[in-house]
C-alpha cells in the first residue's frame, strides 16, 4: 500500500435560514478554497454537506462556515458526524433530496445592491429587466410551490432558462450559480400596462414609462408586485390621494409611501441611523417615521398624524417605476378597505376595476398572498406592527415543545395563525380581520399552504375564549381531536414571555382595545401574574358600560358617556365630549346604559384613550379603531408633563384603577384653555405612572422580578417607553415584543405557547 495523504470526511447538517439565500454556492466556494471534495444538497429544510480532505482543511472549513455565512442566511444548528471518505475528486452542488423534518422556507428578499447596480447599468444584459434577481435577493415564499427550493418547484418553472442564463446558473463562480429565480429579458417574465377595460396599452419598458407618465397626471394604478397588488398614486398630489381614499373606501387610515432611495426617504421624514438600517434591510418593511415639516407629501396621506409610513423600493419593478415617476408614490395594498390583497391578474381586474384607472401587470404567478410588513423604532429598537413580507414564514421557537402538532387559529382582528410541530412555531403572515368571506378564504388558503410547505397535520386546535369569533367557529369546524380555548390577554403575555424563552411567572401588562375576559366582560387593561400554564388577574380599569357595544370603538363619545353614567357629578367637565352629538343619539345611548342593553362592561386601555380624546374635545367619532389614540400620541409628542390624579382602589386581591377623576381633570383644564398637547402629555404620564406603579406593587407582593408588555396599546411609543423605563427603574427585567408585534398579530403564537405547555404537562 502506498502512503496517501490522510483523508478524513465529515457530514454536516445545517439548520437555519439556509435555503434560497445562496447558501449552497457559498458552501461550494468555501470547499473549493480549502481544496475539499464532496457535495452539498438541500434536504427538506436543511442543507447537507459531505466534505472530505485534509484534517486541517476540514477544520478551517467548519469554522469559516459559521464566520463567513452570507448576510441573509442564518445558521441555527450545525450537526456534525464523521463520515467515510467516498473518494470524491471535486466538489459539487447536487440535486435536492426530499425528506421529512422541519422545513424552513425563506422570506422574500428585497433586491440586493449588486442587482440594483446591474438594473441601471446600460452595459449589463439585464439593464432595466424588472425581474432581475440573484442568490442573495428576490422572491422566495411567494414563488415556492413546494419544497425543497428548486426552480422546478417555483412559479419560475414557467420560464425555461435561455442558454446564457443556464450558463450562469451552472457556473460555480457566478453570483447566480443555483439562483432558482434567475431570469433575463430573453427568458424571464414580462410586464405590460392595461386599461381598466382590459385593453393592453404597452409592454416591457414602454409599459413602465407609460405607467409613470399616468401616475404623474394623477391616475391610480394597480401594480402587481411580489406578494400581491398595490394601489399606487402620486403621493404629492392631494387630489389623487383623496380620490384613492374615496374609491378604496378608506377615510383617514394612513397610507404607506414608497420611495427609491434613503435620501428620498429623508426628504419625507427624520430617519435615524437605526431607522436607516431597517429601511434598507432585505425585509424592507413600511417604517413609521416622524414626518418632516414642509415635506412634499400630500396632507391626505396621513391626516392628523405626525408620522408617515415609508418604505424603500424592494422589487426591481418598483425601482424602474419610481425612477421614471421621480416622486414618492402612495403604495397601499390592492384591496377594498379591509379585504385581503389581490394576487392574480384576473382577480385584480375583477376586484380593483372600480378603484384603479390602469393595471401594471406581469406574468409571474404569485403563489402566496403576503402584505407589506410595518415597523416602527420605539425606545431605540424596532417594533413590528405587522409581520408579513420579509419576516414570514421564518419560524419562532417555543420554550416548551408540543407533544402534538397544533394549529392555533388566532384572534378575530389582525389575525395570524400559528402551526406547531415540536418546538417550531410557524407564525403565518398577517391575514387581517376575519369578518369577510374573502378574508376567511385567505385564512383557509394560507393554513393549507403552511400545512403543505411544513408538512404538519395538526391534531389539536387552539382558539380564543370568545364563542362568537369566526376564528372560534373555524377551530370548532376543524373537527380535531382536541380544542383548547385561551383567554386573549393571557395569550398576549404568553407570546412575549415565550418569544424570550421565559416559562416562569411574570407580571404581564396586557393593554389593548378588546378581548373577552373569563368573567364575561370586555377586558383590555389587564395586569396579570401569568406563566404558560395559567394566570391570575391582578389589576384592571374600573368597568365602564359601552353603549352600542362594538360601535364604541369608532365613537369615543360613547365611552365618555359610559364613564359619565358612573359619576353624573362630572357632567360639566365632560361637556366637550358631546358637543356635536345629536340629542336622539345621546338619549338612545343613555337608555342602553340604563337598561344594560347592548352596553357591555369594559376594562379597556384603548377605550380609555378614546374617552380622553372625547373629553378633550378632540374626537367624538373615529374612522378607524385606534385613531383617537394615535392622534393623542402625536399631539403629546415628547413634551414633558406632570401626571394628574389617577386613583387606585383595592378590592379583594385585585387593584382597580379609576380613570374618572383623570378624565374630569382633563376636560376641566381643557375648558379653562390649557393647551391640548400638554394635556395629552399629562394624560400619557398619568397612565404610565398609575399602571406601572400598580404593576410594581403586584410584582413585589408576588415576589416576581420579570414583567412583560403586550397588547396593541404598546404601539404607542410614549406609553411603551414610559412604562418600560419606570418598571426597569424599580429593578424589574422587562420583556418586550421583538420578533412579533405587540398587537393581536402575536395572539396565535401566545395561544400556541400556552397550548404546547399544557399538552406537555397533561401528557
Ligand atoms: Zn441580487
Ligand atoms: Zn435568460
Ligand atoms: Fe389584543
XYZ file of C-alpha atoms and ligand atoms in Angstrom:
766
model
C 0.000 0.000 0.000
C 1.329 3.430 -0.902
C 1.219 6.267 1.599
C -1.618 8.546 0.592
C -2.292 11.864 2.325
C -4.568 11.385 5.316
C -8.118 11.829 4.097
C -10.929 12.429 6.535
C -14.596 13.073 5.837
C -17.389 14.872 7.618
C -21.128 15.005 7.227
C -22.657 18.320 8.292
C -26.340 19.075 8.509
C -27.067 22.790 8.720
C -30.380 24.157 10.019
C -31.469 27.790 9.915
C -32.166 30.172 7.077
C -30.184 28.219 4.537
C -32.395 27.743 1.503
C -32.925 30.380 -1.147
C -30.181 32.602 0.240
C -27.208 31.463 -1.812
C -26.082 29.054 0.845
C -25.086 26.153 -1.382
C -22.943 28.334 -3.696
C -21.314 29.751 -0.570
C -20.537 26.244 0.661
C -19.215 25.376 -2.772
C -16.795 28.314 -2.840
C -15.657 27.600 0.685
C -14.974 23.944 -0.086
C -13.084 24.799 -3.253
C -10.998 27.371 -1.394
C -9.893 24.691 1.056
C -9.331 22.117 -1.677
C -12.012 19.844 -0.270
C -14.042 17.394 -2.322
C -17.599 16.224 -1.753
C -21.057 17.621 -2.282
C -23.771 19.861 -0.877
C -27.516 19.495 -1.270
C -30.802 20.699 0.144
C -32.565 18.070 2.193
C -36.034 19.192 3.173
C -35.433 22.440 5.008
C -31.808 21.758 5.844
C -28.556 21.745 3.927
C -26.466 18.610 3.968
C -22.750 18.843 3.298
C -20.331 15.995 2.749
C -16.712 17.156 2.714
C -13.513 15.175 2.547
C -9.849 16.106 2.517
C -7.056 17.001 4.912
C -7.903 17.297 8.594
C -6.656 20.876 8.845
C -8.662 21.945 5.821
C -11.764 20.319 7.248
C -11.264 22.185 10.492
C -10.898 25.528 8.674
C -13.936 24.766 6.540
C -16.111 24.089 9.568
C -15.011 27.278 11.238
C -15.464 29.536 8.228
C -18.848 28.005 7.515
C -20.025 29.891 10.574
C -17.957 33.039 10.357
C -18.373 33.772 6.638
C -22.033 32.870 6.244
C -23.779 35.153 3.665
C -25.582 38.177 5.136
C -29.138 36.991 4.506
C -28.534 33.442 5.705
C -28.621 32.379 9.331
C -27.161 29.224 10.807
C -29.038 27.917 13.827
C -27.535 24.465 14.259
C -24.744 22.501 12.637
C -24.966 18.795 13.326
C -21.660 17.123 12.734
C -20.918 13.477 12.091
C -17.846 11.551 11.000
C -18.240 10.057 7.554
C -16.437 7.589 5.349
C -14.403 9.201 2.549
C -16.117 8.472 -0.762
C -13.078 9.118 -2.960
C -14.627 12.233 -4.495
C -12.430 14.206 -6.903
C -14.188 17.545 -6.836
C -16.913 19.438 -5.007
C -20.441 19.598 -6.403
C -23.853 21.022 -5.770
C -26.143 18.059 -6.268
C -29.892 17.632 -6.633
C -32.108 18.100 -3.625
C -33.326 15.197 -1.574
C -36.801 15.141 -0.162
C -37.351 14.024 3.395
C -39.350 14.872 6.436
C -38.203 17.295 9.042
C -38.645 20.959 9.861
C -38.790 22.818 6.600
C -37.844 26.464 6.766
C -38.943 28.494 3.771
C -37.113 31.738 3.227
C -38.968 35.042 3.234
C -38.970 37.206 0.117
C -35.850 39.354 -0.041
C -35.536 42.869 -1.418
C -33.333 43.441 -4.459
C -29.654 43.449 -3.441
C -27.081 46.170 -4.149
C -25.355 44.233 -6.958
C -28.608 43.557 -8.790
C -29.714 47.176 -8.324
C -26.445 48.371 -9.883
C -26.900 45.992 -12.826
C -30.505 47.124 -13.247
C -29.334 50.648 -14.038
C -26.172 49.700 -15.948
C -26.737 50.138 -19.711
C -23.838 47.762 -20.385
C -25.408 44.934 -18.435
C -27.589 42.446 -20.245
C -30.210 42.762 -17.512
C -30.348 46.563 -17.866
C -33.913 47.596 -16.878
C -35.053 43.981 -16.516
C -37.885 44.120 -13.926
C -37.239 40.569 -12.691
C -33.521 40.689 -12.018
C -32.507 38.529 -9.012
C -29.562 36.519 -7.732
C -28.832 34.040 -4.953
C -28.963 36.897 -2.431
C -32.242 38.510 -3.417
C -35.672 38.192 -4.945
C -38.969 36.483 -4.206
C -38.949 33.187 -2.282
C -42.042 32.379 -0.188
C -44.326 33.912 -2.812
C -42.961 31.796 -5.685
C -42.388 28.466 -3.922
C -44.900 25.794 -4.821
C -43.371 23.053 -2.695
C -40.061 22.139 -1.100
C -37.177 21.632 -1.486
C -36.483 25.020 -3.025
C -35.579 24.345 -6.656
C -36.665 26.193 -9.778
C -38.896 23.369 -10.956
C -40.959 23.730 -7.797
C -41.417 27.516 -8.115
C -43.584 29.701 -10.317
C -40.391 30.419 -12.282
C -40.729 26.906 -13.729
C -42.932 28.502 -16.391
C -39.874 30.363 -17.704
C -37.282 27.922 -19.086
C -33.776 29.340 -18.849
C -32.208 30.696 -22.020
C -28.728 29.467 -22.897
C -26.946 32.407 -21.284
C -28.917 32.203 -18.044
C -28.323 28.467 -17.963
C -24.568 29.022 -18.137
C -24.724 31.460 -15.211
C -26.906 29.037 -13.272
C -24.386 26.250 -13.749
C -21.174 28.223 -13.312
C -19.947 27.831 -9.800
C -18.037 31.118 -9.761
C -21.090 33.075 -10.924
C -23.152 35.004 -8.400
C -26.249 33.457 -9.999
C -24.974 29.914 -9.511
C -28.084 27.981 -8.499
C -30.154 31.148 -8.213
C -33.546 29.478 -8.649
C -35.297 32.690 -9.714
C -32.671 33.738 -12.291
C -34.093 35.298 -15.461
C -33.246 37.834 -18.133
C -35.083 39.870 -20.769
C -34.851 36.869 -23.134
C -36.334 34.222 -20.891
C -37.938 35.926 -17.901
C -41.452 37.131 -17.095
C -42.775 40.254 -18.813
C -44.739 43.317 -17.747
C -47.478 45.188 -19.545
C -49.873 48.063 -18.948
C -53.567 47.508 -19.331
C -56.601 49.755 -19.336
C -59.327 49.203 -16.812
C -61.428 47.601 -19.613
C -58.709 45.008 -20.322
C -57.178 46.603 -23.431
C -53.371 46.302 -23.376
C -51.635 49.633 -23.958
C -47.942 48.864 -23.943
C -45.443 46.325 -22.710
C -41.925 45.997 -21.358
C -40.035 49.175 -20.659
C -42.640 51.250 -22.503
C -45.296 49.986 -20.092
C -43.263 51.167 -17.122
C -42.648 54.600 -18.667
C -46.304 54.944 -19.654
C -47.412 53.956 -16.158
C -45.073 56.579 -14.719
C -46.496 59.262 -17.017
C -50.041 58.349 -15.981
C -49.117 58.454 -12.298
C -47.666 61.932 -12.807
C -51.017 63.215 -14.049
C -52.902 61.883 -11.032
C -54.036 58.435 -12.163
C -54.403 55.455 -9.849
C -52.637 52.294 -10.984
C -52.954 48.757 -9.670
C -49.448 47.283 -9.695
C -48.701 43.598 -9.412
C -45.727 43.152 -7.118
C -44.168 40.386 -5.011
C -46.859 39.321 -2.558
C -49.855 40.876 -4.286
C -51.140 44.079 -5.798
C -50.550 47.631 -4.673
C -52.705 50.601 -5.495
C -50.400 53.452 -6.406
C -50.792 57.159 -6.961
C -48.634 60.277 -6.768
C -48.094 60.879 -3.036
C -47.576 64.613 -3.591
C -50.943 65.057 -5.329
C -53.609 65.656 -2.690
C -56.479 65.289 -5.166
C -55.191 61.932 -6.398
C -54.685 60.684 -2.843
C -58.177 61.761 -1.840
C -59.643 60.124 -4.934
C -57.889 56.884 -3.928
C -59.346 57.193 -0.418
C -62.822 57.622 -1.817
C -62.597 54.710 -4.216
C -60.932 52.407 -1.704
C -63.455 53.485 0.962
C -60.750 54.347 3.409
C -61.392 57.679 5.117
C -58.370 58.506 7.171
C -56.248 55.458 7.925
C -52.711 56.423 6.856
C -51.314 55.260 3.505
C -47.791 53.890 3.063
C -45.450 55.762 0.755
C -42.696 54.211 -1.364
C -39.504 55.960 -2.404
C -36.443 54.733 -4.263
C -33.511 55.738 -2.078
C -32.666 56.505 1.508
C -32.152 60.150 0.558
C -35.659 60.236 -0.875
C -36.922 58.863 2.447
C -35.012 61.555 4.339
C -36.838 64.216 2.331
C -40.110 62.939 3.814
C -39.179 62.241 7.397
C -36.500 62.222 10.058
C -34.570 58.961 9.685
C -32.209 57.881 12.474
C -29.266 55.560 11.870
C -31.273 52.652 13.190
C -34.273 53.526 11.065
C -31.999 53.749 8.014
C -30.725 50.264 8.798
C -34.265 48.910 8.950
C -35.401 50.790 5.837
C -32.567 49.420 3.710
C -32.567 45.852 5.081
C -33.682 42.880 2.953
C -37.062 42.819 4.744
C -37.983 46.367 3.617
C -40.887 46.995 5.963
C -43.047 50.078 5.868
C -41.416 52.132 8.615
C -43.296 54.778 10.569
C -41.011 57.799 10.786
C -41.518 61.312 12.040
C -42.904 63.359 9.198
C -40.593 66.181 8.061
C -42.061 69.665 8.324
C -42.642 71.116 4.879
C -42.232 67.798 3.022
C -43.844 67.483 -0.389
C -46.289 64.805 0.809
C -49.981 65.462 0.287
C -51.814 66.072 3.591
C -54.278 63.280 2.767
C -51.508 60.647 3.059
C -51.580 60.515 6.891
C -54.123 63.056 8.103
C -53.800 64.233 11.701
C -50.621 62.252 12.422
C -47.045 63.393 12.949
C -45.706 60.186 11.443
C -45.706 58.726 7.975
C -45.161 55.158 6.782
C -42.249 54.995 4.348
C -40.699 52.030 2.581
C -37.931 51.728 0.035
C -38.475 50.060 -3.322
C -37.932 46.325 -2.907
C -38.721 44.875 -6.322
C -36.762 45.876 -9.436
C -40.084 46.915 -10.988
C -40.553 49.454 -8.171
C -37.111 50.906 -8.839
C -37.801 51.378 -12.523
C -41.201 52.904 -11.892
C -40.074 55.286 -9.142
C -37.092 56.407 -11.167
C -39.407 57.279 -14.040
C -42.008 58.997 -11.832
C -39.439 60.986 -9.864
C -41.827 61.454 -6.939
C -42.848 59.399 -3.909
C -45.794 57.086 -4.551
C -48.615 56.039 -2.294
C -48.357 52.227 -2.295
C -51.283 50.827 -0.411
C -52.473 47.245 -0.536
C -54.571 46.359 -3.561
C -57.901 45.751 -1.933
C -61.129 47.343 -0.895
C -60.945 48.529 2.715
C -60.145 45.518 4.939
C -60.324 42.726 2.355
C -57.204 40.674 1.550
C -54.942 41.947 -1.222
C -55.451 40.693 -4.752
C -52.705 38.474 -6.211
C -53.881 37.202 -9.615
C -54.288 39.295 -12.769
C -57.860 38.152 -13.340
C -58.726 38.578 -9.689
C -57.295 42.113 -9.707
C -59.199 43.087 -12.854
C -62.395 41.957 -11.148
C -61.845 43.334 -7.688
C -59.962 46.553 -8.412
C -61.531 47.905 -11.601
C -63.622 50.399 -9.651
C -60.529 51.701 -7.898
C -57.704 51.654 -10.458
C -57.591 53.539 -13.756
C -54.865 51.279 -15.110
C -53.180 47.972 -14.347
C -49.447 47.317 -14.473
C -49.333 43.531 -14.718
C -46.792 40.745 -15.037
C -46.990 37.030 -15.690
C -45.003 35.550 -12.819
C -47.576 33.785 -10.703
C -47.818 34.763 -7.022
C -48.362 31.555 -5.063
C -48.687 33.046 -1.579
C -50.504 36.232 -0.708
C -48.493 38.421 1.632
C -48.752 42.069 2.699
C -46.006 44.566 3.348
C -44.700 44.453 6.895
C -44.998 47.532 9.105
C -42.481 48.526 11.763
C -41.567 51.397 13.992
C -38.457 52.160 16.029
C -39.518 52.636 19.633
C -37.180 53.351 22.502
C -34.161 52.505 20.372
C -35.327 49.174 18.980
C -37.588 48.029 16.153
C -41.152 47.096 16.975
C -43.103 45.106 14.376
C -46.638 46.381 13.940
C -47.424 43.977 11.129
C -45.293 40.914 10.468
C -45.572 39.771 6.891
C -43.286 40.072 3.830
C -39.598 39.796 4.653
C -40.266 38.098 8.022
C -42.822 35.348 7.455
C -42.554 32.403 7.083
C -39.491 32.231 9.360
C -40.320 30.076 12.360
C -40.061 31.033 16.020
C -39.087 28.652 18.795
C -41.410 27.683 21.616
C -39.873 27.370 25.075
C -41.859 24.175 25.673
C -42.090 21.738 22.760
C -45.547 20.419 21.977
C -46.051 16.654 22.109
C -48.708 17.043 19.400
C -48.945 19.171 16.256
C -51.059 22.283 16.887
C -52.993 24.810 14.871
C -53.615 27.993 16.897
C -56.171 29.966 14.914
C -55.531 33.389 16.445
C -57.943 36.213 17.205
C -60.713 37.936 15.296
C -58.907 41.134 14.268
C -55.388 41.442 12.803
C -55.441 37.676 12.572
C -52.463 35.382 12.183
C -52.400 31.667 12.901
C -49.562 29.523 14.208
C -48.802 25.981 13.141
C -46.652 23.999 15.573
C -44.608 20.880 15.461
C -42.300 20.190 18.359
C -40.778 23.486 19.360
C -41.061 25.057 15.908
C -43.833 27.649 15.695
C -44.693 28.685 12.153
C -46.457 32.006 12.620
C -48.382 32.966 9.496
C -48.050 36.368 7.907
C -50.690 38.954 8.781
C -54.044 37.687 7.479
C -56.265 40.603 8.518
C -59.650 40.976 10.145
C -61.670 37.785 9.907
C -65.009 39.311 9.109
C -65.419 38.910 5.378
C -65.798 35.795 3.243
C -62.649 36.864 1.372
C -60.509 37.097 4.476
C -61.819 33.756 5.682
C -60.852 32.217 2.348
C -57.427 33.814 2.633
C -57.112 32.294 6.105
C -58.001 28.802 4.894
C -55.760 29.038 1.839
C -52.789 30.124 3.943
C -53.373 27.380 6.526
C -53.446 24.845 3.728
C -50.260 26.301 2.255
C -48.476 26.183 5.602
C -49.600 22.623 6.315
C -48.299 21.655 2.917
C -44.974 23.545 2.985
C -44.094 22.475 6.508
C -45.796 19.066 6.294
C -47.714 19.457 9.518
C -51.112 17.858 10.096
C -52.415 19.379 13.336
C -54.341 17.254 15.791
C -55.032 19.992 18.341
C -56.795 23.296 17.687
C -56.373 26.376 19.871
C -58.834 29.242 19.828
C -59.872 32.349 21.708
C -62.305 32.203 24.618
C -64.821 34.237 22.611
C -67.580 31.919 21.326
C -68.698 34.402 18.655
C -65.440 34.896 16.742
C -65.261 33.462 13.240
C -61.871 32.052 14.191
C -63.568 30.143 17.004
C -66.051 28.636 14.578
C -63.176 27.776 12.263
C -61.391 25.986 15.109
C -64.503 24.041 16.061
C -65.191 23.074 12.458
C -61.705 21.602 12.025
C -63.005 18.620 13.961
C -59.649 17.895 15.584
C -59.351 15.530 18.493
C -58.960 18.352 20.977
C -59.702 22.087 21.119
C -58.164 24.362 23.735
C -59.570 27.833 24.488
C -57.181 30.563 25.612
C -58.006 33.952 27.136
C -56.944 36.820 24.869
C -54.754 38.773 27.302
C -53.166 35.651 28.697
C -52.155 34.927 25.094
C -50.683 38.440 24.733
C -48.444 37.938 27.757
C -47.573 34.345 26.878
C -46.495 35.486 23.399
C -43.973 37.942 24.815
C -42.704 35.580 27.513
C -42.402 32.673 25.059
C -40.504 34.695 22.489
C -37.914 35.348 25.216
C -37.904 31.712 26.291
C -39.355 32.520 29.723
C -41.547 29.886 31.376
C -41.541 31.188 34.951
C -44.288 33.550 36.203
C -44.138 37.165 35.055
C -46.154 40.269 35.819
C -47.805 40.870 32.471
C -49.318 44.155 31.357
C -51.745 43.449 28.519
C -53.194 46.713 27.243
C -55.345 46.820 24.129
C -58.823 47.530 22.817
C -60.781 44.408 23.496
C -60.751 40.724 24.348
C -63.249 38.566 26.186
C -62.477 38.088 29.869
C -63.239 34.957 31.855
C -65.936 36.893 33.747
C -67.804 37.528 30.502
C -66.868 41.227 30.354
C -64.630 43.056 27.904
C -61.002 43.130 29.043
C -58.173 45.268 27.734
C -56.274 46.936 30.572
C -55.175 43.850 32.438
C -52.237 43.259 34.710
C -51.765 39.573 35.366
C -49.451 37.243 37.158
C -49.037 34.670 34.431
C -46.972 31.841 33.074
C -47.625 29.498 30.170
C -49.946 27.342 32.250
C -52.255 29.941 33.718
C -52.844 33.432 35.042
C -54.330 35.444 37.875
C -55.821 38.840 37.089
C -54.157 41.311 39.444
C -55.280 44.730 38.198
C -57.831 46.259 35.853
C -59.569 49.501 34.976
C -62.872 50.297 36.652
C -65.574 48.720 34.484
C -67.441 51.131 32.242
C -70.583 50.372 30.241
C -70.054 50.840 26.487
C -73.393 51.886 24.974
C -73.676 50.439 21.477
C -71.071 47.726 22.129
C -68.606 47.491 19.236
C -69.787 50.870 17.977
C -67.967 52.448 20.928
C -64.619 51.613 19.298
C -65.486 54.025 16.484
C -67.355 56.614 18.570
C -65.278 57.842 21.506
C -68.149 59.964 22.869
C -69.935 56.735 23.815
C -67.095 55.751 26.149
C -67.203 59.191 27.758
C -70.947 58.790 28.235
C -70.370 55.400 29.837
C -67.969 56.882 32.397
C -70.325 59.800 32.999
C -73.121 57.369 33.834
C -70.990 56.120 36.761
C -70.359 59.633 38.162
C -73.042 62.024 36.942
C -71.442 64.777 39.041
C -68.658 65.317 36.462
C -71.068 66.282 33.667
C -69.655 69.795 33.269
C -66.089 68.534 32.940
C -67.177 66.033 30.267
C -69.145 68.589 28.223
C -66.747 68.753 25.240
C -67.278 65.056 24.539
C -70.876 65.561 23.438
C -70.636 68.933 21.696
C -71.541 67.671 18.239
C -73.639 64.655 19.192
C -77.345 64.801 18.403
C -79.841 64.629 21.274
C -81.510 61.481 19.957
C -78.156 59.641 19.775
C -77.463 60.634 23.369
C -80.892 59.569 24.571
C -80.652 56.168 22.870
C -77.201 55.577 24.332
C -78.334 56.627 27.801
C -81.192 54.192 27.557
C -78.833 51.405 26.527
C -76.780 52.078 29.645
C -79.795 52.258 31.954
C -81.344 49.044 30.689
C -77.959 47.296 30.283
C -78.962 46.622 26.693
C -76.056 46.323 24.295
C -73.881 48.072 26.846
C -71.163 45.567 27.795
C -68.856 46.368 30.693
C -65.282 47.059 29.704
C -61.858 47.478 31.281
C -60.083 48.670 28.138
C -56.986 50.824 27.653
C -57.975 51.563 24.057
C -61.350 52.848 25.162
C -59.741 54.948 27.907
C -57.666 56.724 25.233
C -60.879 57.260 23.247
C -62.609 58.751 26.281
C -59.666 61.096 26.910
C -59.774 62.267 23.299
C -63.504 62.885 23.624
C -63.416 64.878 26.877
C -60.571 66.971 25.441
C -62.923 67.844 22.612
C -60.567 66.314 20.035
C -62.545 63.465 18.559
C -66.109 62.316 19.072
C -66.093 59.925 16.120
C -63.204 57.949 14.600
C -62.911 56.474 11.142
C -60.753 53.542 12.299
C -60.097 51.871 15.641
C -57.161 53.465 17.407
C -57.378 56.758 15.510
C -58.089 58.806 18.650
C -55.184 57.169 20.490
C -52.768 57.725 17.606
C -53.744 61.376 17.402
C -53.354 61.811 21.160
C -49.858 60.387 20.956
C -48.983 62.700 18.049
C -50.361 65.680 19.942
C -48.457 64.856 23.127
C -45.187 64.491 21.257
C -42.227 64.297 23.618
C -43.101 67.285 25.771
C -42.571 66.681 29.490
C -45.635 66.776 31.718
C -46.688 66.119 35.292
C -49.220 63.343 35.859
C -52.761 64.066 37.030
C -54.547 62.116 39.728
C -55.455 58.536 38.775
C -56.661 56.764 41.917
C -56.301 53.048 42.614
C -58.616 51.025 44.842
C -58.027 47.561 46.137
C -60.884 45.070 46.048
C -60.105 41.570 47.178
C -56.813 40.703 45.593
C -57.187 42.970 42.557
C -56.329 46.609 42.070
C -58.898 48.731 40.262
C -57.775 51.945 38.598
C -60.486 54.592 38.397
C -59.936 56.950 35.461
C -62.928 59.217 36.102
C -61.057 61.849 38.178
C -58.347 61.864 35.484
C -60.855 62.355 32.673
C -62.675 65.044 34.620
C -59.426 66.934 35.248
C -58.560 66.768 31.539
C -61.960 68.100 30.480
C -61.977 70.800 33.079
C -58.442 72.026 32.287
C -59.112 71.991 28.573
C -62.196 74.142 29.089
C -60.043 76.566 31.063
C -57.865 76.894 27.951
C -54.898 74.675 28.847
C -53.087 73.536 25.682
C -54.467 70.256 24.285
C -50.961 68.938 23.524
C -49.854 69.496 27.123
C -52.993 67.764 28.377
C -52.388 64.842 26.016
C -48.889 64.588 27.514
C -50.299 64.742 31.066
C -52.745 62.005 30.179
C -49.928 59.760 28.944
C -47.838 60.428 32.073
C -50.817 59.668 34.309
C -51.448 56.319 32.645
C -47.737 55.442 32.682
C -47.324 56.210 36.357
C -50.545 54.626 37.600
C -50.242 51.373 35.647
C -46.505 50.953 36.225
C -46.836 51.590 39.965
C -49.621 49.043 40.247
C -47.519 46.502 38.340
C -44.564 47.147 40.656
C -46.836 46.584 43.616
C -48.121 43.322 42.137
C -44.575 42.171 41.395
C -43.419 42.969 44.953
C -46.230 41.036 46.533
C -45.819 38.044 44.245
C -42.040 38.073 44.575
C -41.565 38.291 40.799
C -38.863 40.321 39.094
C -39.851 39.928 35.440
C -42.506 41.991 33.691
C -43.869 41.556 30.154
C -45.572 44.137 27.943
C -48.101 43.054 25.313
C -51.198 44.314 23.523
C -51.928 46.848 20.818
C -51.736 49.852 23.146
C -47.974 49.334 23.272
C -47.773 50.505 19.664
C -47.921 53.878 21.392
C -44.249 54.778 21.834
C -44.760 57.098 24.776
C -46.751 54.524 26.704
C -44.305 51.745 25.804
C -41.135 53.637 26.707
C -42.670 55.309 29.768
C -43.928 52.123 31.400
C -40.845 50.149 30.481
C -38.465 52.711 31.986
C -40.468 53.070 35.158
C -40.516 49.314 35.682
C -36.819 48.996 34.906
C -36.006 51.833 37.280
C -37.503 49.665 40.017
C -35.259 46.765 39.121
C -37.662 44.686 37.074
C -36.499 42.915 33.958
C -38.974 43.987 31.259
C -39.738 41.657 28.344
C -40.993 43.458 25.248
C -42.169 42.138 21.882
C -39.362 41.840 19.325
C -39.863 39.025 16.820
C -43.609 39.555 16.783
C -45.506 42.790 17.307
C -47.293 43.885 20.467
C -50.726 43.768 18.811
C -53.089 40.913 18.020
C -50.752 39.566 15.339
C -48.933 37.855 18.241
C -52.018 36.212 19.751
C -51.785 32.950 17.803
C -48.183 32.467 18.923
C -49.236 33.069 22.525
C -52.087 30.600 22.126
C -49.651 28.056 20.710
C -47.126 28.557 23.526
C -49.816 28.056 26.171
C -51.307 25.001 24.468
C -47.897 23.386 23.942
C -47.074 23.866 27.610
C -50.424 22.461 28.741
C -50.200 19.469 26.407
C -46.686 18.733 27.630
C -47.982 18.746 31.234
C -51.021 16.615 30.514
C -49.045 14.051 28.547
Zn -29.358 40.217 -6.169
Zn -32.259 34.301 -19.761
Fe -55.365 42.287 21.827
